[in-house]
Every structure is written in C-alpha cells, then in structure tokens.
Short mmCIF file of C-alpha atoms in Angstrom, two decimals:
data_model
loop_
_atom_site.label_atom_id
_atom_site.label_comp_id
_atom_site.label_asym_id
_atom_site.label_seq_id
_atom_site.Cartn_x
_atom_site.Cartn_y
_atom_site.Cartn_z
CA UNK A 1 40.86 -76.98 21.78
CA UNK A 2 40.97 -75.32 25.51
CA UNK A 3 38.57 -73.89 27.87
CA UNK A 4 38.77 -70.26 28.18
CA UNK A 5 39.07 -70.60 32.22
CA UNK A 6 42.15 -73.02 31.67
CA UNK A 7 44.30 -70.34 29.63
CA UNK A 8 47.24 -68.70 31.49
CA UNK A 9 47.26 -64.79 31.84
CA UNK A 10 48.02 -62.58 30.55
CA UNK A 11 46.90 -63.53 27.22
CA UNK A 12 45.19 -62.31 23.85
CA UNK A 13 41.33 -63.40 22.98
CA UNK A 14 40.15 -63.20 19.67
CA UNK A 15 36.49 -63.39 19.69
CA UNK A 16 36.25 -64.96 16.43
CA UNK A 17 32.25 -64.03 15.64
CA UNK A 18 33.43 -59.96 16.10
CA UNK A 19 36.52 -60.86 13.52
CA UNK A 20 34.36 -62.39 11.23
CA UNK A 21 31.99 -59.63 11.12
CA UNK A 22 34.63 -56.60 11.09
CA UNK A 23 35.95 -58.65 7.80
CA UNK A 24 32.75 -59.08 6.43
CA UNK A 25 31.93 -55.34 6.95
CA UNK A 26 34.93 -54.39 5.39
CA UNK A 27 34.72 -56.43 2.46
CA UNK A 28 31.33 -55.37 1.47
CA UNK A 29 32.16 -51.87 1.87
CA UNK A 30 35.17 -51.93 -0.54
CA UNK A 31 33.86 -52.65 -3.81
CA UNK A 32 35.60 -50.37 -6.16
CA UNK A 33 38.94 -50.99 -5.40
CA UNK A 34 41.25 -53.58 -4.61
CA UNK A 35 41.16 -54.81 -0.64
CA UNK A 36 44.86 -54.83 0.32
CA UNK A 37 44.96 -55.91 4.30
CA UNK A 38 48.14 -54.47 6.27
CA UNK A 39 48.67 -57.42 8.50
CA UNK A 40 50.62 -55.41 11.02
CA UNK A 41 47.73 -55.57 13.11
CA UNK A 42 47.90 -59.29 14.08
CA UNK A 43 50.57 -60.55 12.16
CA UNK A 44 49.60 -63.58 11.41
CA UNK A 45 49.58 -66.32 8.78
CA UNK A 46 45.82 -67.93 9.55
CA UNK A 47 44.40 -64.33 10.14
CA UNK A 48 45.46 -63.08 6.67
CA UNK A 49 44.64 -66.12 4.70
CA UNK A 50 41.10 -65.41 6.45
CA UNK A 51 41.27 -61.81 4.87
CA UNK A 52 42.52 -63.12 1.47
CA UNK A 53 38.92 -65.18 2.14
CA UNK A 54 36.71 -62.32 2.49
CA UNK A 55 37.83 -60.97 -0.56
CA UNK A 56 41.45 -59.37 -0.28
CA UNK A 57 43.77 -59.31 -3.35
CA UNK A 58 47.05 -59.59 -1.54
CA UNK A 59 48.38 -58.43 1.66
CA UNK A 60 50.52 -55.53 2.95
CA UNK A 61 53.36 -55.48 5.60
CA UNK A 62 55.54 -53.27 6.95
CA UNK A 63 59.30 -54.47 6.85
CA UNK A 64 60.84 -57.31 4.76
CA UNK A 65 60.96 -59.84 7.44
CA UNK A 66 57.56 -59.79 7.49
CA UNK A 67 57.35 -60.25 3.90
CA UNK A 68 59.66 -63.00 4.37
CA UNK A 69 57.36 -65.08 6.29
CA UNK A 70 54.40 -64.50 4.63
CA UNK A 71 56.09 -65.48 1.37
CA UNK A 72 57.74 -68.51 3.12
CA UNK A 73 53.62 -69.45 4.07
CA UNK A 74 52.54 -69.75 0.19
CA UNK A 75 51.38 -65.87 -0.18
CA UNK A 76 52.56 -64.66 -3.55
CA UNK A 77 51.42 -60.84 -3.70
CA UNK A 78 53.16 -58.47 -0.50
CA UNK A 79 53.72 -54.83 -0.56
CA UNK A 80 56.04 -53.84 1.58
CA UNK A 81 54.69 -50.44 2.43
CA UNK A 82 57.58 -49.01 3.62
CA UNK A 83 60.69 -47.10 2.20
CA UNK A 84 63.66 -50.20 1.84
CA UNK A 85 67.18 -48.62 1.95
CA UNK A 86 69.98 -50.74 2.48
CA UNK A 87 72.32 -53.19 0.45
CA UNK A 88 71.51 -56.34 2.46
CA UNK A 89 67.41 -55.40 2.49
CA UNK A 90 67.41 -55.29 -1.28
CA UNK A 91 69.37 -58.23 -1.73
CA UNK A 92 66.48 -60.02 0.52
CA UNK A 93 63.70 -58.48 -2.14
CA UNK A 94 65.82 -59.88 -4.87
CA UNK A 95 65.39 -63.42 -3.32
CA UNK A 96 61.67 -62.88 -2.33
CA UNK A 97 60.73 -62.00 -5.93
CA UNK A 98 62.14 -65.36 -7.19
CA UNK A 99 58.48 -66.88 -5.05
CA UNK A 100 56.77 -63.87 -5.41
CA UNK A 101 55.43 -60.40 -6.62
CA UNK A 102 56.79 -58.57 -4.24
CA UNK A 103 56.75 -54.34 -3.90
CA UNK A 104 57.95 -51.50 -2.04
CA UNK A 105 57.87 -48.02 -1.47
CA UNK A 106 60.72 -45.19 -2.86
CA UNK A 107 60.59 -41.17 -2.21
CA UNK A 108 63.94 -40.05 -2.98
CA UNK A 109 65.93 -40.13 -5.69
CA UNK A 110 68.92 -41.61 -3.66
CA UNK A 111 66.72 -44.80 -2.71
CA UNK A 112 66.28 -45.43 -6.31
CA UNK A 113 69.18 -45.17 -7.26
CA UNK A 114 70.27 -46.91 -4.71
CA UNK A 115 67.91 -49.77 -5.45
CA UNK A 116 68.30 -49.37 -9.47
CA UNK A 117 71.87 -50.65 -8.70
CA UNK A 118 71.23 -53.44 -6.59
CA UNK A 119 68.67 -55.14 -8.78
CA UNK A 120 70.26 -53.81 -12.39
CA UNK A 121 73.25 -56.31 -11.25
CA UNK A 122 70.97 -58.85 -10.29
CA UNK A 123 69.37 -58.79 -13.77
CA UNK A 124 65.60 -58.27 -12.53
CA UNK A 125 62.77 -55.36 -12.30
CA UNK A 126 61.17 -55.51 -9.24
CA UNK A 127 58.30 -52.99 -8.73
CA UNK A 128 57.93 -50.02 -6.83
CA UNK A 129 55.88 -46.90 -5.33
CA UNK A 130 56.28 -43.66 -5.28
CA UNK A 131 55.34 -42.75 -1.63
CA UNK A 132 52.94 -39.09 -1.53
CA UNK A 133 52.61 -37.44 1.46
CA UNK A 134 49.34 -35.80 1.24
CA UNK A 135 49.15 -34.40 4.70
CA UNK A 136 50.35 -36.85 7.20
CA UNK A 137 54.13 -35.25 7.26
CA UNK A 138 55.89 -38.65 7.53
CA UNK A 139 57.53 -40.34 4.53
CA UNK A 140 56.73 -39.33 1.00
CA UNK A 141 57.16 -36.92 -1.87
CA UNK A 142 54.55 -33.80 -1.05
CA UNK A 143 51.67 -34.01 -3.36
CA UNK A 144 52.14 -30.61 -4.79
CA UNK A 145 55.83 -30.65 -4.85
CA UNK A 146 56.76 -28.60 -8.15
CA UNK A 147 59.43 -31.36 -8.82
CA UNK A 148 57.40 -34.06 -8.26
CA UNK A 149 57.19 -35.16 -12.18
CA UNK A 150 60.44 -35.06 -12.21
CA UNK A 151 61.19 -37.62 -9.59
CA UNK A 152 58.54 -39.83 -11.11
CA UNK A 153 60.94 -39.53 -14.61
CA UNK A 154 63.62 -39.92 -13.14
CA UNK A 155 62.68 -43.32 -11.31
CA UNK A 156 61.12 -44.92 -14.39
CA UNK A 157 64.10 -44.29 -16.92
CA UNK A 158 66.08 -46.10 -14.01
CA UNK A 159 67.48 -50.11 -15.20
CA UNK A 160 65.81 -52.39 -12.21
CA UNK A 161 62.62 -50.65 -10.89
CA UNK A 162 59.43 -50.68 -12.37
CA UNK A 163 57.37 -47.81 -10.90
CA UNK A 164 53.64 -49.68 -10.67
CA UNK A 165 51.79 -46.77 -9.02
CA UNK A 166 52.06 -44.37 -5.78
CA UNK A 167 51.17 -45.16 -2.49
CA UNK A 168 49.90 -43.07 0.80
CA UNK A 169 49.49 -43.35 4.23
CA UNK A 170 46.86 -41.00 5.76
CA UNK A 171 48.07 -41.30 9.40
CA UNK A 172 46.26 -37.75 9.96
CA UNK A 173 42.96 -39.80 10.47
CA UNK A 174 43.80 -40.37 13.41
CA UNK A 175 44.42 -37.10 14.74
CA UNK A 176 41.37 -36.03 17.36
CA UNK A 177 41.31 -32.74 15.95
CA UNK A 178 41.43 -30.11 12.35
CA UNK A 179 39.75 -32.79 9.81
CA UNK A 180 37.70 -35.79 10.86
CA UNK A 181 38.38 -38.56 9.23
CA UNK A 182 35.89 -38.55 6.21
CA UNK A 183 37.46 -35.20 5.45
CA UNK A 184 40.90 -36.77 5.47
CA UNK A 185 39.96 -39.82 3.55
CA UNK A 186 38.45 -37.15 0.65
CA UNK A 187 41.14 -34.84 1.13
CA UNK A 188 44.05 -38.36 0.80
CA UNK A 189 41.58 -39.39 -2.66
CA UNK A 190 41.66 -36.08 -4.40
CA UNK A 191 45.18 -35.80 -3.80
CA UNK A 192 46.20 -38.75 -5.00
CA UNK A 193 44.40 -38.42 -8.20
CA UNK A 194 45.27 -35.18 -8.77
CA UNK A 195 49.35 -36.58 -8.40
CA UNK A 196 48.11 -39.02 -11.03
CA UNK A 197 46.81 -36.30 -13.21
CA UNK A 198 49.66 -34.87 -13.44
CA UNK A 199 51.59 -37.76 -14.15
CA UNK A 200 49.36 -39.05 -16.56
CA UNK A 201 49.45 -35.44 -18.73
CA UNK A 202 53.47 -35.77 -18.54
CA UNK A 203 53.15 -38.97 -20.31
CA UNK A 204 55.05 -40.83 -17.63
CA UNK A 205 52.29 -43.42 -16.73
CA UNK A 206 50.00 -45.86 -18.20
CA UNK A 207 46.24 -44.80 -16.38
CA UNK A 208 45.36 -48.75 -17.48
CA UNK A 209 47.66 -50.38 -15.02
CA UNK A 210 48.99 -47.83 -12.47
CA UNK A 211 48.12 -48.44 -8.89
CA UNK A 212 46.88 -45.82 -6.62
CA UNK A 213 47.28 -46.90 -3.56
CA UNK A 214 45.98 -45.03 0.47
CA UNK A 215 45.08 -47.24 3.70
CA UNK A 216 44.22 -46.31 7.37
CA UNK A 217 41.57 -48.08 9.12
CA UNK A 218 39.64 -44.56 9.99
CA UNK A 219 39.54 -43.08 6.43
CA UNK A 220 39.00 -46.52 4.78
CA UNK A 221 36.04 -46.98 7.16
CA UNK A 222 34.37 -44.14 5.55
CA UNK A 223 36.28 -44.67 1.99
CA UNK A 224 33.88 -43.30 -1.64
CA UNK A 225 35.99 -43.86 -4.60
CA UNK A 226 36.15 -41.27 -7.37
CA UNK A 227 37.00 -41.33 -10.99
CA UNK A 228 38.41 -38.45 -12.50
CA UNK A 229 39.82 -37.92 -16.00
CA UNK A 230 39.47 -41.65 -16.73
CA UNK A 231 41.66 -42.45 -13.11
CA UNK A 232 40.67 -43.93 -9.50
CA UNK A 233 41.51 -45.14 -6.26
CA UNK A 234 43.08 -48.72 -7.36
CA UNK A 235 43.44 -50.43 -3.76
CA UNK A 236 43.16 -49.53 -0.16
CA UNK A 237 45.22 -50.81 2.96
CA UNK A 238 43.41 -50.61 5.97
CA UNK A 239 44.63 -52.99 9.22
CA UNK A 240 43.07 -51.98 12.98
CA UNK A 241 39.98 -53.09 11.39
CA UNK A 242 40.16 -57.07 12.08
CA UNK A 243 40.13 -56.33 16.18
CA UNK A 244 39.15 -52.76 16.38
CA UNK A 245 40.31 -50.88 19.45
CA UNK A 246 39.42 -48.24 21.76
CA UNK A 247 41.00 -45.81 19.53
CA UNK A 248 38.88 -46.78 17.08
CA UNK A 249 36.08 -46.54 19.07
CA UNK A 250 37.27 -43.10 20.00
CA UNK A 251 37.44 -42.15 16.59
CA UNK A 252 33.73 -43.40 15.86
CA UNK A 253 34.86 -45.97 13.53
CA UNK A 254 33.23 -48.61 15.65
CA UNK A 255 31.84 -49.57 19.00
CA UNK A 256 32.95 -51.24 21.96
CA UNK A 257 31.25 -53.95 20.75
CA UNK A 258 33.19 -54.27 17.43
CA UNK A 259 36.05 -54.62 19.96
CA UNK A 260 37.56 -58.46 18.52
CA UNK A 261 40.91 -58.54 20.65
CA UNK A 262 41.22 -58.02 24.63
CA UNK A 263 43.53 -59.02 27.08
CA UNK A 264 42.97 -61.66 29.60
CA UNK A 265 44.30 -60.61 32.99
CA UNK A 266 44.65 -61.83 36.64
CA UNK A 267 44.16 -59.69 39.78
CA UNK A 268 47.15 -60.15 41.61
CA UNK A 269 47.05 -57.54 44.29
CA UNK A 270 44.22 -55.26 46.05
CA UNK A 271 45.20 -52.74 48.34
CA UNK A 272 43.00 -49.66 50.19
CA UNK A 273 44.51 -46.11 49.51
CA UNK A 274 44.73 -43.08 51.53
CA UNK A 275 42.49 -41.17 48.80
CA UNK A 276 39.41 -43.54 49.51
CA UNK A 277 39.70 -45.42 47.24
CA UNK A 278 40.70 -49.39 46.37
CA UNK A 279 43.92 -49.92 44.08
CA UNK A 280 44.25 -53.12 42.41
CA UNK A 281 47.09 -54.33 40.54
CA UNK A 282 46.79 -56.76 37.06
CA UNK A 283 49.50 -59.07 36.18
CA UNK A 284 49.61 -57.44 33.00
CA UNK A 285 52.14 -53.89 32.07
CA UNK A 286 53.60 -51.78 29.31
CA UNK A 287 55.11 -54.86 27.72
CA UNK A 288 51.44 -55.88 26.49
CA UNK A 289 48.92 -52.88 26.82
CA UNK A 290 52.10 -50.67 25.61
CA UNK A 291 51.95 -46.76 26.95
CA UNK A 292 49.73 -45.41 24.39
CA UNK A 293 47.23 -43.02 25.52
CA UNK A 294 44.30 -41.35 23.57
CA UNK A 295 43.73 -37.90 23.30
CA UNK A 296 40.95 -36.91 26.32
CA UNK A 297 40.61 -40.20 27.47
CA UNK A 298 41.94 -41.36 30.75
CA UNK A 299 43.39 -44.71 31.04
CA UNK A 300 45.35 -47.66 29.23
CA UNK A 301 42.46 -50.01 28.14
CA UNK A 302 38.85 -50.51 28.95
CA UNK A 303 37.77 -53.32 31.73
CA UNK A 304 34.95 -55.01 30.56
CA UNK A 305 32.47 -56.12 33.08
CA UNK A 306 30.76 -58.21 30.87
CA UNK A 307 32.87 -59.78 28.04
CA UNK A 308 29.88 -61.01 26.30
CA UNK A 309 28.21 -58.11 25.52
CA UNK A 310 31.16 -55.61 25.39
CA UNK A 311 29.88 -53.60 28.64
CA UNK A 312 32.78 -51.73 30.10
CA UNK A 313 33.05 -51.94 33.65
CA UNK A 314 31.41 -48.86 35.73
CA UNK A 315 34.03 -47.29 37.60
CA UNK A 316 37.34 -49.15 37.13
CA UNK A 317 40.51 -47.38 35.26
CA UNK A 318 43.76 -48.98 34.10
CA UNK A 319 45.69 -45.90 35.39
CA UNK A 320 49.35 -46.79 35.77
CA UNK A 321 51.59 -49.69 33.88
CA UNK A 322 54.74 -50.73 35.01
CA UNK A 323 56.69 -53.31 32.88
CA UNK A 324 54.62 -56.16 34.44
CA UNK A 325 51.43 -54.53 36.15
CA UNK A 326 48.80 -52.87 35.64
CA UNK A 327 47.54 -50.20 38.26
CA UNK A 328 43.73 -50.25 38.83
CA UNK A 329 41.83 -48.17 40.72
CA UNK A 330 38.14 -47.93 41.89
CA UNK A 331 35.98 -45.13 43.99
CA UNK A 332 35.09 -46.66 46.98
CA UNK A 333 35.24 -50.15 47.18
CA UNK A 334 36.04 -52.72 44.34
CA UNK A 335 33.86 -55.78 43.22
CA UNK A 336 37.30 -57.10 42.01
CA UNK A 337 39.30 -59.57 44.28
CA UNK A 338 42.46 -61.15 44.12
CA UNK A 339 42.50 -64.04 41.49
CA UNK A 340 39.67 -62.59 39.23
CA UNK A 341 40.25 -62.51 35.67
CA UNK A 342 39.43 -59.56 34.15
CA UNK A 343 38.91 -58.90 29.68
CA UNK A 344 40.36 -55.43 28.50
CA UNK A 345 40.04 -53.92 25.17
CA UNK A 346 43.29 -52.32 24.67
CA UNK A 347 44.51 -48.71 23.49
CA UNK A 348 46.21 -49.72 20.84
CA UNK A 349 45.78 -53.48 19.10
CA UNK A 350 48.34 -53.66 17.46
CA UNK A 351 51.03 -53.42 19.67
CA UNK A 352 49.55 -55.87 22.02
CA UNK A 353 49.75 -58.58 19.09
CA UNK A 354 53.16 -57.97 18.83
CA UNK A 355 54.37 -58.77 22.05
CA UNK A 356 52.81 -62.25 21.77
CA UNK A 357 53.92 -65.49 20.68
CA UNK A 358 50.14 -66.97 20.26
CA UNK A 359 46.63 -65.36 20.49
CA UNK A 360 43.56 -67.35 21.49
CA UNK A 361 40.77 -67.77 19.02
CA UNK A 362 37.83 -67.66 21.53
CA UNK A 363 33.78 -68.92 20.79
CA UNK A 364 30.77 -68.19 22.16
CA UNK A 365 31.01 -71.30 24.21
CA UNK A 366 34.07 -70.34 25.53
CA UNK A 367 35.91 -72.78 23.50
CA UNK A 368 39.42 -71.80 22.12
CA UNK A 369 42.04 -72.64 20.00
CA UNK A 370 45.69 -71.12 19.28
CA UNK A 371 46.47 -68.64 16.50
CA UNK A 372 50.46 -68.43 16.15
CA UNK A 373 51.55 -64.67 15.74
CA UNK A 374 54.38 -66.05 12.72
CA UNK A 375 55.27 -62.64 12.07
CA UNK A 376 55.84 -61.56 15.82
CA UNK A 377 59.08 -59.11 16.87
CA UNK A 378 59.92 -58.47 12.94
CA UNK A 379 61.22 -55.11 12.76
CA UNK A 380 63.93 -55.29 10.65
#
C-alpha cells in the first residue's frame, strides 16, 4: 500500500469506488445477452478477472498477444476481435487453443482459406466470426452484401474453421453527428439479425448456438435486445466503460463523475504571456494523454479542481502536448504553482493505459495499491 502524495508523476489513478460502480451498472443493464468485456481499455489481468466477477462470460482482446497473456493468466474463453492473417499468427492460435477456447474474426474469403490451411494441417477446428460491417466502414462483410450467403457457405464447408456466429463493431457511435448513439445501437441490432435471418433461411446456421455478437461502450450503454424469428443479440463487447472518459462524457454516456481513470501530474513550469494570460507547463505529453481531440471541444483532458467530487477546474485548458509536456493556460492569473499536482480525466482512456507499465488503484482515503498493465505495448 502507498499514499497517494508519495506516488511519482505522471501516473494513472484508478478510483476504485467509480470502477466498481461503472461495472456494476453495466452488469445490471446487460441481462439478455452474454457480457463479453474488451479489455483493451486497461489491459489488465486483475481488472478483467474483476469484470469476469460482475458477471462477464469471457473476455475480448484485440490482437493475439494479448490473448496470449490473458490465456497464460488462467482465462480460458478470448475472442480475438480482430481479423488474424498471417502464417506465424495462426500458428500462435493453434497453440492457444491447446489451454483455451479461443476465437477470431474472418471477412474474406482469402483469410479463410488462408486459415482453413493452417489449422486443417494442424488437425484442429478452431472457431471463427464472420465480421459485418453494418455502418461503421472499417472491417467486415456489408450487411446487405448480395453475396454475403455465399461467403458464409463458403467458410463453413472449409476443413479447420468452425464459423460460431458474426461479430460487429459499431465504431459509428461515436461519431458527434447523423445518428446518436441509441439510433446506432438499434440500427447495429436489426442489422445483425436481419444477416442472421438470412443465414438461418439458407440453412447455413444452427439459430440454437450461433453467436451474434456487437460492442461499443456508447451503443451498449443504451443496448435493448430484440428477438426476431426465434433469433437475438447473443453477447455484447463494450470496454471505455470500466474508466469512462471525457469522450464519453461528451457523448452523454456518463458524467464527469463516472470519470474512474485520471492522470496524476506535476506543475513543472509557470510562465506570464504576452496575451494576458499565465501558461503553465505539466510534466506530462502526447506519450500519455495521446493527441486525441473531441469534436467541439477544446483541449486534451479535463483538470479537475477537486478530485473528489469530479469538479473540473474553472478556467484551466490542457492546450498544447509536446512528447513530455503539457501546455496549460489560464485567463488572468493561475491558482496553480510550480510543484502542484494536478488530476486530469483524459480524452481518450484507453490510450493512456497503454503507455503504462502500472496504474494506481486509489481509495477514498487516499490509500493505493499497484495494478500491473500485463497486457501493455501488445500490438502485434
């Protein structure tokens, strides 16, 4: 255990009564499908066994090295939700799904084919999804492509790959304009079911076990389930929800105040500026708050004045980042001074974990203990 005023900056707090109630909150809203966590968001072992403790049925990641050290940590369900193409990737599933049910995503026939090889010679089946784009525009088969049957055949007659369901990604919820995000999250339902219609009336799935799978923090906030011709939403994949962050807030999927994660930072430097106003600089920079920006909002990350009860700070604005600094600046005069530590919620969560070895699991006495980011840098 630590005191909060003994940590070295910068640094990442985890207030660990917000986590617990963001959890919670999710966990009682999903109750008709599965709870599938992507632990992109803080990539870490004690975090997700915490999520696989309020209720979560396995966990998703994003690239097989995270899968790797999840798997090597005793969890035995990971969907990779990501298109794997590559000898030496597949050969790595192979040897994951000897400790574990491990899946992935495919939307081309090449990367079946491809994979169908691979694990045909290695004498296993090894599921997979059929990635649908249903508006986003990244990855995935369109949802109303006319060969889209087809490709679903096509993959299941194939010696090695057992296609368990489709999968979607809804990044559009996060766009700040055209559909807000309970439009999106209906709009991602109905067409996934409607893709499952039509496989099911082509006879190339089994509506009894096929997974149907969609997962963005802003749609999943507002997520209904539907059943249509005997078929429904199996799991959901949400992440940003265990911290929260100002683009969630600027989304209205929560408040400042649901806000888990910020960044410690010192006040290094304080200078007066020509414009009238006081600049100070943070010993924080790009390489933790990264150089995300949301749409109509000024700034990389919101000050708090008053950690405790999430109040941001009246008139400060992270306005600049460097690799190492942060640029500051106040009207008038500043109430900051050189050596004050400062809380910020950041942009964009997610990225901030990821350039940490360790996050600090923070009380309301101020009390703190280490949480290792295990899966930290793994991109491949």
């Amino acid at each position: 255990m630590c005191l909060l005023e003994d940590l070295p900056t910068p640094c990442l707090l985890v207030d660990e009564r917000r986590m617990e109630a963001n959890l919670a909150k999710m966990s009682a809203r999903i109750t008709t499908a599965d709870l599938r966590p992507h632990t992109k968001t803080h990539k870490s072992v004690a975090l997700a066994r915490r999520q696989l403790a309020h209720r979560a049925s396995g966990i998703t990641v994003a690239k097989i090295s995270e899968a790797e050290i999840f798997v090597q940590h005793g969890f035995d369900d990971v969907r990779i939700a990501y298109t794997l193409v590559g000898e030496k990737q597949l050969e790595r599933v192979i040897e994951l799904s000897k400790k574990a049910r491990i899946s992935f995503c495919i939307d081309t026939l090449e990367g079946a084919h491809r994979a169908s090889r691979i694990f045909k010679k290695a004498g296993i089946n090894v599921d997979v999804l059929l990635e649908i784009d249903t508006g986003h525009g990244r990855c995935g088969v369109p949802y109303d492509h006319e060969n889209l049957v087809d490709i679903a055949l096509n993959i299941q007659n194939l010696e090695g790959l057992h296609m368990c369901g489709i999968l979607t990604h809804e990044g559009n919820a996060y766009a700040h304009h055209h559909l807000d995000r309970t439009e999106v999250m209906a709009q991602t339902r109905d067409r996934m079911l409607e893709t499952a219609i039509r496989l099911k009336r082509a006879h190339c799935i089994d509506p009894a076990t096929f997974e149907i799978s969609l997962g963005s923090t802003p749609s999943i906030s507002v997520f209904e389930n539907r059943n249509e011709d005997g078929i429904q939403i199996t799991e959901v994949r949400p992440g940003n929800y265990i911290f929260n962050d100002l683009t969630q807030v600027a989304l209205g999927v929560s408040s400042l105040n649901d806000c888990a994660l910020t960044i410690l930072s010192t006040v290094v430097s304080k200078q007066r500026t020509s414009r009238g106003t006081e600049r100070f600089i943070l010993d924080a920079g790009r390489k933790i708050f990264s150089s995300d920006t949301i749409d109509g909002q000024p700034g990389y990350g919101c000050i708090l004045y008053n950690p405790r009860v999430r109040s941001p700070h009246p008139h400060a604005t992270i306005n600049g980042l460097s690799e190492e600094h942060g640029w500051g600046e106040v009207q008038g005069g500043s109430t900051l001074n050189i050596g004050d530590r400062v809380q910020i919620v950041p942009n964009h969560a997610c990225v901030a974990v990821n350039m940490m070895d360790q996050m600090f699991l923070v009380d309301e006495k101020s009390m703190c203990s280490r949480i290792t980011v295990d899966a930290r840098g793994c991109v491949i």
